Tab-separated table of C-alpha atoms in Angstrom:
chain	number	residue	atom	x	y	z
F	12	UNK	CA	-130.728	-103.875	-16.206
F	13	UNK	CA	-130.033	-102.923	-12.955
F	14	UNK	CA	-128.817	-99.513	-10.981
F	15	UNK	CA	-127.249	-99.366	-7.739
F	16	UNK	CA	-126.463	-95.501	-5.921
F	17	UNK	CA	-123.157	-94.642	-5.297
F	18	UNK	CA	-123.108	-94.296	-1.624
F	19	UNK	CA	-124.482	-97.908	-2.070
F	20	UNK	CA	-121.817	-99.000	-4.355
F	21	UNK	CA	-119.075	-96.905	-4.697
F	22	UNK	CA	-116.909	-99.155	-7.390
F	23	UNK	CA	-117.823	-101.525	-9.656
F	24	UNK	CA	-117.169	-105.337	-8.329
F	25	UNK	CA	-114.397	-107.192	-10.366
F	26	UNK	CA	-116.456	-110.244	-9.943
F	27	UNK	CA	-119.277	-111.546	-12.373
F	28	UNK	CA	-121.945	-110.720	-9.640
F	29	UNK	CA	-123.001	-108.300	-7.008
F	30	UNK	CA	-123.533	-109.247	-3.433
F	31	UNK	CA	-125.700	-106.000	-2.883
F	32	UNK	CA	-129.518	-105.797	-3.836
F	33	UNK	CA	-129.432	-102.919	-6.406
F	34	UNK	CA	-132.053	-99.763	-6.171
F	35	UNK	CA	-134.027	-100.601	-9.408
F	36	UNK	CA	-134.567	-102.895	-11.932
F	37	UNK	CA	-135.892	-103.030	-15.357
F	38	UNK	CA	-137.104	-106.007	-16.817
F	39	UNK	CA	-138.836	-107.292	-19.883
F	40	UNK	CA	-141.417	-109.423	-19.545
F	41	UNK	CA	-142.504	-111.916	-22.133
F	42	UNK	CA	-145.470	-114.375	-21.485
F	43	UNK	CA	-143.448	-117.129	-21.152
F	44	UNK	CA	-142.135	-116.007	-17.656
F	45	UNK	CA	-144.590	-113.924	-16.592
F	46	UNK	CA	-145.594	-116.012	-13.388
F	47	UNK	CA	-142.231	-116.320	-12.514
F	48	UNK	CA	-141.734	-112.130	-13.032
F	49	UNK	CA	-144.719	-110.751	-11.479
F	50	UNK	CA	-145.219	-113.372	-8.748
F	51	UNK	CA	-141.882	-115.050	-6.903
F	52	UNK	CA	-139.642	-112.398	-8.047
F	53	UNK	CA	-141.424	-110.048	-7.220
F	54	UNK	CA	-141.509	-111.003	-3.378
F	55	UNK	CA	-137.639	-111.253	-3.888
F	56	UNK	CA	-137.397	-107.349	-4.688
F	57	UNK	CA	-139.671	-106.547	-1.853
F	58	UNK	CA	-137.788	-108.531	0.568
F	59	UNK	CA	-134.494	-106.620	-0.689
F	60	UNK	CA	-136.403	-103.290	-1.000
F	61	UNK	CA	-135.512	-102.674	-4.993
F	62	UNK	CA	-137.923	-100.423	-6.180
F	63	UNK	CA	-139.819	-101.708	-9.563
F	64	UNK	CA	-142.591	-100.725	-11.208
F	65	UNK	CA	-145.690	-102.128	-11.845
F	66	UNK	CA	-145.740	-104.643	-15.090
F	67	UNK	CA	-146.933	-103.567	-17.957
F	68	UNK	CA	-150.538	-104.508	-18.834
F	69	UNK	CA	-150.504	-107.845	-21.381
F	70	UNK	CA	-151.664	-105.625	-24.399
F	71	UNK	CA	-149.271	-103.262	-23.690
F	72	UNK	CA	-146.631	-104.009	-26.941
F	73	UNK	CA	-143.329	-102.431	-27.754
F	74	UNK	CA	-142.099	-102.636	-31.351
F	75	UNK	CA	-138.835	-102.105	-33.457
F	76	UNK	CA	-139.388	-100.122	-36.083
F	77	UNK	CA	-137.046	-100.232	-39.278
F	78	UNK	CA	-135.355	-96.854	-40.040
């Protein structure tokens, strides 16, 4: 998920993509990519200047629960 400010991006794009670097992003991170998610892309939102947070700890777990 991404988020981009309006001044920044006044319309939606009709294409499938977004040439501009949007303001956040949120991610999930599994283990299977997380050298690729806290390491190289990680530069890449630096280098663009989207703000991110800091991963989550390993342990840290979301769940699903049933209703």
């Amino acid at each position: 998920v991404a988020g981009w400010r309006r001044e920044r991006m006044p319309e939606m794009p009709d294409d499938a993509f977004a040439t501009v670097a949007p303001d956040w992003v949120c991610e999930v991170l599994s283990p299977g990519t997380s050298k690729v998610d806290r390491g190289p892309k990680r530069r890449v939102y630096a280098r663009e200047k989207v703000k991110y947070g800091p991963p989550a700890p390993a342990e840290t777990q979301y769940r699903n629960y049933p209703n």
